[in-house]
């Protein structure tokens, strides 16, 4: 009976040990469950972090688009500025050419002002194109012999009106070139 009792005690001790093991396993399962909950919570935080990263990437891409737009605007402004400089340079060159033409014509006008006789040589003028006016009359008398088409061609070359009678147009031409009215 002692062996039975001993067997029973051994069995009871084994049951206690199994129960203790079950408690330990249950505690371990609780700890694992708690660990899984923490892992789940960490995954949620990671997902939230990824959402924030994606949002930041979208903002960075938007900023890059804005920067590219700004660069394009700056480049366009540079092109506009360069075009403006080229336009100014062209205007200055035209102004210089026009000033040179005007200066030459003013000198010719002074010289022609001294031509009091119809046979005195005239100083030719420069036209709007900066070149000597073709078929410019050599003397005041030559002006008197010009026909309507010839006087019109001279007036147009100098940028003057072509209205009025031939006589009015010849007087306009004479005054413009500095010729004393009546010479020729």
PDB file of C-alpha atoms in Angstrom:
ATOM      1  CA  UNK A   1       0.000   0.000   0.000  1.00  0.00           C
ATOM      2  CA  UNK A   2       2.912   2.117   0.613  1.00  0.00           C
ATOM      3  CA  UNK A   3       3.829   1.645  -3.007  1.00  0.00           C
ATOM      4  CA  UNK A   4       0.339   2.657  -4.007  1.00  0.00           C
ATOM      5  CA  UNK A   5       0.506   5.614  -1.750  1.00  0.00           C
ATOM      6  CA  UNK A   6       3.912   6.462  -3.112  1.00  0.00           C
ATOM      7  CA  UNK A   7       2.558   6.085  -6.650  1.00  0.00           C
ATOM      8  CA  UNK A   8      -0.360   8.310  -5.784  1.00  0.00           C
ATOM      9  CA  UNK A   9       2.002  10.911  -4.292  1.00  0.00           C
ATOM     10  CA  UNK A  10       4.205  10.677  -7.346  1.00  0.00           C
ATOM     11  CA  UNK A  11       1.167  11.080  -9.538  1.00  0.00           C
ATOM     12  CA  UNK A  12      -0.105  14.044  -7.541  1.00  0.00           C
ATOM     13  CA  UNK A  13       3.356  15.590  -7.684  1.00  0.00           C
ATOM     14  CA  UNK A  14       3.415  15.018 -11.439  1.00  0.00           C
ATOM     15  CA  UNK A  15      -0.033  16.658 -11.728  1.00  0.00           C
ATOM     16  CA  UNK A  16       1.248  19.627  -9.696  1.00  0.00           C
ATOM     17  CA  UNK A  17       4.333  19.802 -11.891  1.00  0.00           C
ATOM     18  CA  UNK A  18       2.165  19.624 -15.031  1.00  0.00           C
ATOM     19  CA  UNK A  19      -0.145  22.291 -13.566  1.00  0.00           C
ATOM     20  CA  UNK A  20       2.883  24.445 -12.782  1.00  0.00           C
ATOM     21  CA  UNK A  21       4.155  23.872 -16.301  1.00  0.00           C
ATOM     22  CA  UNK A  22       0.717  24.803 -17.664  1.00  0.00           C
ATOM     23  CA  UNK A  23       0.777  27.981 -15.566  1.00  0.00           C
ATOM     24  CA  UNK A  24       4.237  28.770 -16.933  1.00  0.00           C
ATOM     25  CA  UNK A  25       3.078  27.996 -20.490  1.00  0.00           C
ATOM     26  CA  UNK A  26      -0.034  30.155 -19.929  1.00  0.00           C
ATOM     27  CA  UNK A  27       2.151  32.956 -18.587  1.00  0.00           C
ATOM     28  CA  UNK A  28       4.444  32.546 -21.594  1.00  0.00           C
ATOM     29  CA  UNK A  29       1.421  32.658 -23.914  1.00  0.00           C
ATOM     30  CA  UNK A  30       0.216  35.814 -22.183  1.00  0.00           C
ATOM     31  CA  UNK A  31       3.673  37.315 -22.596  1.00  0.00           C
ATOM     32  CA  UNK A  32       3.728  36.253 -26.274  1.00  0.00           C
ATOM     33  CA  UNK A  33       0.249  37.737 -26.717  1.00  0.00           C
ATOM     34  CA  UNK A  34       1.422  40.940 -25.075  1.00  0.00           C
ATOM     35  CA  UNK A  35       4.482  40.909 -27.332  1.00  0.00           C
ATOM     36  CA  UNK A  36       2.216  40.444 -30.358  1.00  0.00           C
ATOM     37  CA  UNK A  37       0.083  43.370 -29.232  1.00  0.00           C
ATOM     38  CA  UNK A  38       3.234  45.481 -28.928  1.00  0.00           C
ATOM     39  CA  UNK A  39       4.400  44.290 -32.361  1.00  0.00           C
ATOM     40  CA  UNK A  40       0.964  45.151 -33.770  1.00  0.00           C
ATOM     41  CA  UNK A  41       1.143  48.579 -32.175  1.00  0.00           C
ATOM     42  CA  UNK A  42       4.658  49.031 -33.591  1.00  0.00           C
ATOM     43  CA  UNK A  43       3.380  48.036 -37.043  1.00  0.00           C
ATOM     44  CA  UNK A  44       0.599  50.627 -36.758  1.00  0.00           C
ATOM     45  CA  UNK A  45       3.201  53.228 -35.807  1.00  0.00           C
ATOM     46  CA  UNK A  46       5.402  52.134 -38.734  1.00  0.00           C
ATOM     47  CA  UNK A  47       2.426  52.390 -41.093  1.00  0.00           C
ATOM     48  CA  UNK A  48       1.669  55.851 -39.736  1.00  0.00           C
ATOM     49  CA  UNK A  49       5.322  56.772 -40.233  1.00  0.00           C
ATOM     50  CA  UNK A  50       5.155  55.493 -43.819  1.00  0.00           C
ATOM     51  CA  UNK A  51       2.052  57.606 -44.449  1.00  0.00           C
ATOM     52  CA  UNK A  52       3.936  60.642 -43.111  1.00  0.00           C
ATOM     53  CA  UNK A  53       6.948  59.784 -45.298  1.00  0.00           C
ATOM     54  CA  UNK A  54       4.693  59.447 -48.353  1.00  0.00           C
ATOM     55  CA  UNK A  55       3.089  62.791 -47.534  1.00  0.00           C
ATOM     56  CA  UNK A  56       6.531  64.356 -47.173  1.00  0.00           C
ATOM     57  CA  UNK A  57       7.538  62.887 -50.534  1.00  0.00           C
ATOM     58  CA  UNK A  58       4.446  64.403 -52.134  1.00  0.00           C
ATOM     59  CA  UNK A  59       5.359  67.775 -50.601  1.00  0.00           C
ATOM     60  CA  UNK A  60       8.956  67.416 -51.817  1.00  0.00           C
ATOM     61  CA  UNK A  61       7.745  66.576 -55.336  1.00  0.00           C
ATOM     62  CA  UNK A  62       5.420  69.595 -55.253  1.00  0.00           C
ATOM     63  CA  UNK A  63       8.317  71.765 -54.098  1.00  0.00           C
ATOM     64  CA  UNK A  64      10.467  70.395 -56.930  1.00  0.00           C
ATOM     65  CA  UNK A  65       7.731  71.251 -59.424  1.00  0.00           C
ATOM     66  CA  UNK A  66       7.579  74.777 -57.990  1.00  0.00           C
ATOM     67  CA  UNK A  67      11.376  75.083 -58.142  1.00  0.00           C
ATOM     68  CA  UNK A  68      11.377  73.902 -61.771  1.00  0.00           C
ATOM     69  CA  UNK A  69       8.670  76.443 -62.538  1.00  0.00           C
ATOM     70  CA  UNK A  70      10.695  79.154 -60.839  1.00  0.00           C
ATOM     71  CA  UNK A  71      13.801  78.145 -62.792  1.00  0.00           C
ATOM     72  CA  UNK A  72      11.814  78.250 -66.025  1.00  0.00           C
ATOM     73  CA  UNK A  73      10.498  81.696 -65.104  1.00  0.00           C
ATOM     74  CA  UNK A  74      14.021  82.911 -64.307  1.00  0.00           C
ATOM     75  CA  UNK A  75      15.284  81.533 -67.628  1.00  0.00           C
ATOM     76  CA  UNK A  76      12.417  83.256 -69.456  1.00  0.00           C
ATOM     77  CA  UNK A  77      13.203  86.475 -67.601  1.00  0.00           C
ATOM     78  CA  UNK A  78      16.834  86.139 -68.642  1.00  0.00           C
ATOM     79  CA  UNK A  79      15.782  85.610 -72.260  1.00  0.00           C
ATOM     80  CA  UNK A  80      13.436  88.601 -72.052  1.00  0.00           C
ATOM     81  CA  UNK A  81      16.226  90.680 -70.512  1.00  0.00           C
ATOM     82  CA  UNK A  82      18.667  89.612 -73.219  1.00  0.00           C
ATOM     83  CA  UNK A  83      16.083  90.391 -75.889  1.00  0.00           C
ATOM     84  CA  UNK A  84      15.526  93.767 -74.256  1.00  0.00           C
ATOM     85  CA  UNK A  85      19.262  94.413 -74.310  1.00  0.00           C
ATOM     86  CA  UNK A  86      19.421  93.403 -77.967  1.00  0.00           C
ATOM     87  CA  UNK A  87      16.482  95.704 -78.740  1.00  0.00           C
ATOM     88  CA  UNK A  88      18.141  98.583 -76.898  1.00  0.00           C
ATOM     89  CA  UNK A  89      21.422  97.944 -78.710  1.00  0.00           C
ATOM     90  CA  UNK A  90      19.599  97.843 -82.041  1.00  0.00           C
ATOM     91  CA  UNK A  91      17.781 101.102 -81.220  1.00  0.00           C
ATOM     92  CA  UNK A  92      21.082 102.702 -80.190  1.00  0.00           C
ATOM     93  CA  UNK A  93      22.725 101.587 -83.410  1.00  0.00           C
ATOM     94  CA  UNK A  94      19.805 102.938 -85.418  1.00  0.00           C
ATOM     95  CA  UNK A  95      19.912 106.157 -83.404  1.00  0.00           C
ATOM     96  CA  UNK A  96      23.645 106.493 -84.025  1.00  0.00           C
ATOM     97  CA  UNK A  97      23.164 105.810 -87.735  1.00  0.00           C
ATOM     98  CA  UNK A  98      20.252 108.258 -87.851  1.00  0.00           C
ATOM     99  CA  UNK A  99      22.257 110.844 -85.890  1.00  0.00           C
ATOM    100  CA  UNK A 100      25.181 110.392 -88.246  1.00  0.00           C
ATOM    101  CA  UNK A 101      22.847 110.805 -91.242  1.00  0.00           C
ATOM    102  CA  UNK A 102      21.276 113.899 -89.669  1.00  0.00           C
ATOM    103  CA  UNK A 103      24.692 115.369 -88.878  1.00  0.00           C
ATOM    104  CA  UNK A 104      25.854 114.806 -92.461  1.00  0.00           C
ATOM    105  CA  UNK A 105      22.624 116.327 -93.801  1.00  0.00           C
ATOM    106  CA  UNK A 106      22.946 119.339 -91.483  1.00  0.00           C
ATOM    107  CA  UNK A 107      26.461 119.958 -92.800  1.00  0.00           C
ATOM    108  CA  UNK A 108      25.185 119.592 -96.370  1.00  0.00           C
ATOM    109  CA  UNK A 109      22.302 121.959 -95.540  1.00  0.00           C
ATOM    110  CA  UNK A 110      24.805 124.596 -94.320  1.00  0.00           C
ATOM    111  CA  UNK A 111      26.887 124.190 -97.462  1.00  0.00           C
ATOM    112  CA  UNK A 112      23.785 124.358 -99.702  1.00  0.00           C
ATOM    113  CA  UNK A 113      22.601 127.486 -97.897  1.00  0.00           C
ATOM    114  CA  UNK A 114      25.524 129.309 -99.496  1.00  0.00           C
ATOM    115  CA  UNK A 115      24.448 128.223-103.006  1.00  0.00           C
ATOM    116  CA  UNK A 116      22.825 131.461-104.145  1.00  0.00           C
ATOM    117  CA  UNK A 117      23.088 130.850-107.878  1.00  0.00           C
ATOM    118  CA  UNK A 118      21.381 128.110-109.835  1.00  0.00           C
ATOM    119  CA  UNK A 119      24.718 126.869-111.181  1.00  0.00           C
ATOM    120  CA  UNK A 120      26.394 126.423-107.771  1.00  0.00           C
ATOM    121  CA  UNK A 121      27.084 122.780-106.908  1.00  0.00           C
ATOM    122  CA  UNK A 122      24.846 121.268-104.214  1.00  0.00           C
ATOM    123  CA  UNK A 123      26.037 118.990-101.436  1.00  0.00           C
ATOM    124  CA  UNK A 124      24.065 115.715-101.677  1.00  0.00           C
ATOM    125  CA  UNK A 125      21.956 114.418 -98.776  1.00  0.00           C
ATOM    126  CA  UNK A 126      21.770 111.022 -97.144  1.00  0.00           C
ATOM    127  CA  UNK A 127      18.402 109.244 -97.277  1.00  0.00           C
ATOM    128  CA  UNK A 128      16.531 107.391 -94.557  1.00  0.00           C
ATOM    129  CA  UNK A 129      18.488 104.273 -95.496  1.00  0.00           C
ATOM    130  CA  UNK A 130      21.775 106.017 -94.556  1.00  0.00           C
ATOM    131  CA  UNK A 131      22.987 106.043 -98.173  1.00  0.00           C
ATOM    132  CA  UNK A 132      23.446 109.005-100.482  1.00  0.00           C
ATOM    133  CA  UNK A 133      20.129 109.837-102.149  1.00  0.00           C
ATOM    134  CA  UNK A 134      20.283 108.525-105.721  1.00  0.00           C
ATOM    135  CA  UNK A 135      19.955 111.078-108.542  1.00  0.00           C
ATOM    136  CA  UNK A 136      20.388 114.002-106.135  1.00  0.00           C
ATOM    137  CA  UNK A 137      20.388 117.209-108.226  1.00  0.00           C
ATOM    138  CA  UNK A 138      23.865 118.674-108.785  1.00  0.00           C
ATOM    139  CA  UNK A 139      22.739 122.294-108.902  1.00  0.00           C
ATOM    140  CA  UNK A 140      19.729 124.419-108.043  1.00  0.00           C
ATOM    141  CA  UNK A 141      18.968 124.679-111.762  1.00  0.00           C
ATOM    142  CA  UNK A 142      18.700 120.867-111.904  1.00  0.00           C
ATOM    143  CA  UNK A 143      15.932 121.052-109.294  1.00  0.00           C
ATOM    144  CA  UNK A 144      13.952 123.320-111.621  1.00  0.00           C
ATOM    145  CA  UNK A 145      14.124 120.658-114.346  1.00  0.00           C
ATOM    146  CA  UNK A 146      12.809 117.791-112.166  1.00  0.00           C
ATOM    147  CA  UNK A 147       9.515 116.194-113.203  1.00  0.00           C
ATOM    148  CA  UNK A 148       6.809 114.970-110.766  1.00  0.00           C
ATOM    149  CA  UNK A 149       8.193 111.417-110.427  1.00  0.00           C
ATOM    150  CA  UNK A 150      11.767 112.609-109.898  1.00  0.00           C
ATOM    151  CA  UNK A 151      10.839 115.126-107.151  1.00  0.00           C
ATOM    152  CA  UNK A 152       8.619 112.482-105.488  1.00  0.00           C
ATOM    153  CA  UNK A 153      11.512 109.983-105.433  1.00  0.00           C
ATOM    154  CA  UNK A 154      13.751 112.593-103.744  1.00  0.00           C
ATOM    155  CA  UNK A 155      11.079 113.509-101.173  1.00  0.00           C
ATOM    156  CA  UNK A 156      10.371 109.849-100.339  1.00  0.00           C
ATOM    157  CA  UNK A 157      14.099 109.098 -99.959  1.00  0.00           C
ATOM    158  CA  UNK A 158      14.324 111.925 -97.409  1.00  0.00           C
ATOM    159  CA  UNK A 159      11.081 110.992 -95.603  1.00  0.00           C
ATOM    160  CA  UNK A 160       9.207 114.115 -96.698  1.00  0.00           C
ATOM    161  CA  UNK A 161       5.583 114.500 -97.805  1.00  0.00           C
ATOM    162  CA  UNK A 162       4.778 114.129-101.501  1.00  0.00           C
ATOM    163  CA  UNK A 163       1.590 116.191-101.440  1.00  0.00           C
ATOM    164  CA  UNK A 164       0.882 119.367-103.378  1.00  0.00           C
ATOM    165  CA  UNK A 165       1.748 120.572-106.841  1.00  0.00           C
ATOM    166  CA  UNK A 166       5.128 119.932-108.420  1.00  0.00           C
ATOM    167  CA  UNK A 167       6.110 123.538-107.634  1.00  0.00           C
ATOM    168  CA  UNK A 168       5.092 123.135-103.948  1.00  0.00           C
ATOM    169  CA  UNK A 169       7.030 119.866-103.711  1.00  0.00           C
ATOM    170  CA  UNK A 170      10.140 121.467-105.283  1.00  0.00           C
ATOM    171  CA  UNK A 171       9.960 124.346-102.747  1.00  0.00           C
ATOM    172  CA  UNK A 172       9.607 121.814 -99.906  1.00  0.00           C
ATOM    173  CA  UNK A 173      12.695 120.004-101.200  1.00  0.00           C
ATOM    174  CA  UNK A 174      14.705 123.254-101.572  1.00  0.00           C
ATOM    175  CA  UNK A 175      13.848 124.408 -98.028  1.00  0.00           C
ATOM    176  CA  UNK A 176      14.736 121.005 -96.631  1.00  0.00           C
ATOM    177  CA  UNK A 177      18.184 120.895 -98.276  1.00  0.00           C
ATOM    178  CA  UNK A 178      18.926 124.487 -97.153  1.00  0.00           C
ATOM    179  CA  UNK A 179      18.726 126.057-100.580  1.00  0.00           C
ATOM    180  CA  UNK A 180      17.737 129.714-100.523  1.00  0.00           C
ATOM    181  CA  UNK A 181      14.288 129.916-102.071  1.00  0.00           C
ATOM    182  CA  UNK A 182      14.430 131.171-105.607  1.00  0.00           C
ATOM    183  CA  UNK A 183      17.844 129.689-106.425  1.00  0.00           C
ATOM    184  CA  UNK A 184      17.387 127.386-109.382  1.00  0.00           C
TER     185      UNK A 184
END
